[in-house]
Amino acid sequence: MSEIPEIGKISADIFSEIIFPRLGAGSKDVLVGPMHGVDVGIAEIGNKAVSFTTDPVFIVPEYGWERAAWFAINILASDSVTCGLPPRYLSIDMNLPMSMTKEQMDITWKVIHSECERMGINIITGHTGRYENCGYPMVGGGTVIGVGELDQYVTPRFITAGDKIIVTKGPAIEATGIFAAMLPRLLEEKFGKEFSIRAQDIFYKMSVVDDAMAAVSVGVRENGITAMHDATECGIWGGLYEVAEAAGLGVRVEQEKIVATDCVLEICNLFEIDPYAS
């Protein structure tokens, strides 16, 4: 019997052993059910494809409250759009620490509202409170619901041998974006003020909402995009592994053709991290 990890997501073995065999009542309406490495479930409801994705509400005050709120909602939405359906509704649970002030909550919610408005997401329900023993960064959870046509969604089962892999932004976007947001003075000392300012822009490249919606606009399945994934934990290598495993296929990667965003390789070298696994 496999052991649960000390920290982070459970392994594929634990998922298959404990989670997957026990999924509540079955339903013939489920088009895409739980799979390790796939972030979205899809059901047919009223002749529409309806997607569901759930993630923690992850707020890091050290980013600054506006950036922290931007990060929280865009991480949720980025997982949702990997199925190709536009996000439409948000259910959000916020279990806030006792230390959070009204002003901090106001800034956080204003940004969540404005980002949802920009992405066309209606906040349809939720729960908000302050509680003892709740702490940053995990302050709740959210579910984003997408809606589209039955022939509009994508998922790894549509992948076929010979499909091409497109990396939209390059390696280590999340890792270097966070370093740049939290350690601007260090980067300025090492590489200069102009570099530090440019590097902080990487933070806002973490969202893949625009990338995903642009990709599926050219066509899906046999006419274009077959599957998408938001590479976060373990970087590009981890993302490719998860997609390949879900598709039941292997991948051939031409690493030299992966283009790194400005400032990324310098930051990775500074902190001695592998840009392709971060």
JSON list of C-alpha atoms in Angstrom, two decimals, residues 25 34 40 45-46 63-64 77 80 83 94 149 169 172 176 211-212 233-234 241 253 257:
[
{"chain": "A", "resi": 25, "resn": "ALA", "atom": "CA", "xyz": [-23.72, 7.91, -6.82]},
{"chain": "A", "resi": 34, "resn": "PRO", "atom": "CA", "xyz": [-12.03, 12.31, -12.02]},
{"chain": "A", "resi": 40, "resn": "VAL", "atom": "CA", "xyz": [-11.79, 19.50, -14.75]},
{"chain": "A", "resi": 45, "resn": "ILE", "atom": "CA", "xyz": [-26.81, 19.19, -18.36]},
{"chain": "A", "resi": 46, "resn": "GLY", "atom": "CA", "xyz": [-29.66, 20.44, -20.53]},
{"chain": "A", "resi": 63, "resn": "TYR", "atom": "CA", "xyz": [2.60, 39.24, -2.52]},
{"chain": "A", "resi": 64, "resn": "GLY", "atom": "CA", "xyz": [0.71, 42.41, -1.56]},
{"chain": "A", "resi": 77, "resn": "ALA", "atom": "CA", "xyz": [-9.92, 30.18, -13.47]},
{"chain": "A", "resi": 80, "resn": "SER", "atom": "CA", "xyz": [-11.13, 25.71, -15.39]},
{"chain": "A", "resi": 83, "resn": "CYS", "atom": "CA", "xyz": [-11.19, 22.10, -20.76]},
{"chain": "A", "resi": 94, "resn": "MET", "atom": "CA", "xyz": [-13.42, 31.88, 2.35]},
{"chain": "A", "resi": 149, "resn": "GLU", "atom": "CA", "xyz": [-21.62, 23.18, -26.31]},
{"chain": "A", "resi": 169, "resn": "LYS", "atom": "CA", "xyz": [4.75, 31.03, -22.16]},
{"chain": "A", "resi": 172, "resn": "ALA", "atom": "CA", "xyz": [9.13, 28.40, -14.64]},
{"chain": "A", "resi": 176, "resn": "THR", "atom": "CA", "xyz": [10.03, 33.07, -11.12]},
{"chain": "A", "resi": 211, "resn": "ASP", "atom": "CA", "xyz": [-4.07, 31.59, -23.74]},
{"chain": "A", "resi": 212, "resn": "ALA", "atom": "CA", "xyz": [-6.68, 28.84, -23.47]},
{"chain": "A", "resi": 233, "resn": "GLU", "atom": "CA", "xyz": [3.59, 21.78, -9.69]},
{"chain": "A", "resi": 234, "resn": "CYS", "atom": "CA", "xyz": [6.80, 20.28, -11.16]},
{"chain": "A", "resi": 241, "resn": "TYR", "atom": "CA", "xyz": [3.89, 13.80, -17.61]},
{"chain": "A", "resi": 253, "resn": "VAL", "atom": "CA", "xyz": [10.17, 16.83, -26.21]},
{"chain": "A", "resi": 257, "resn": "LYS", "atom": "CA", "xyz": [12.71, 24.72, -28.85]}
]
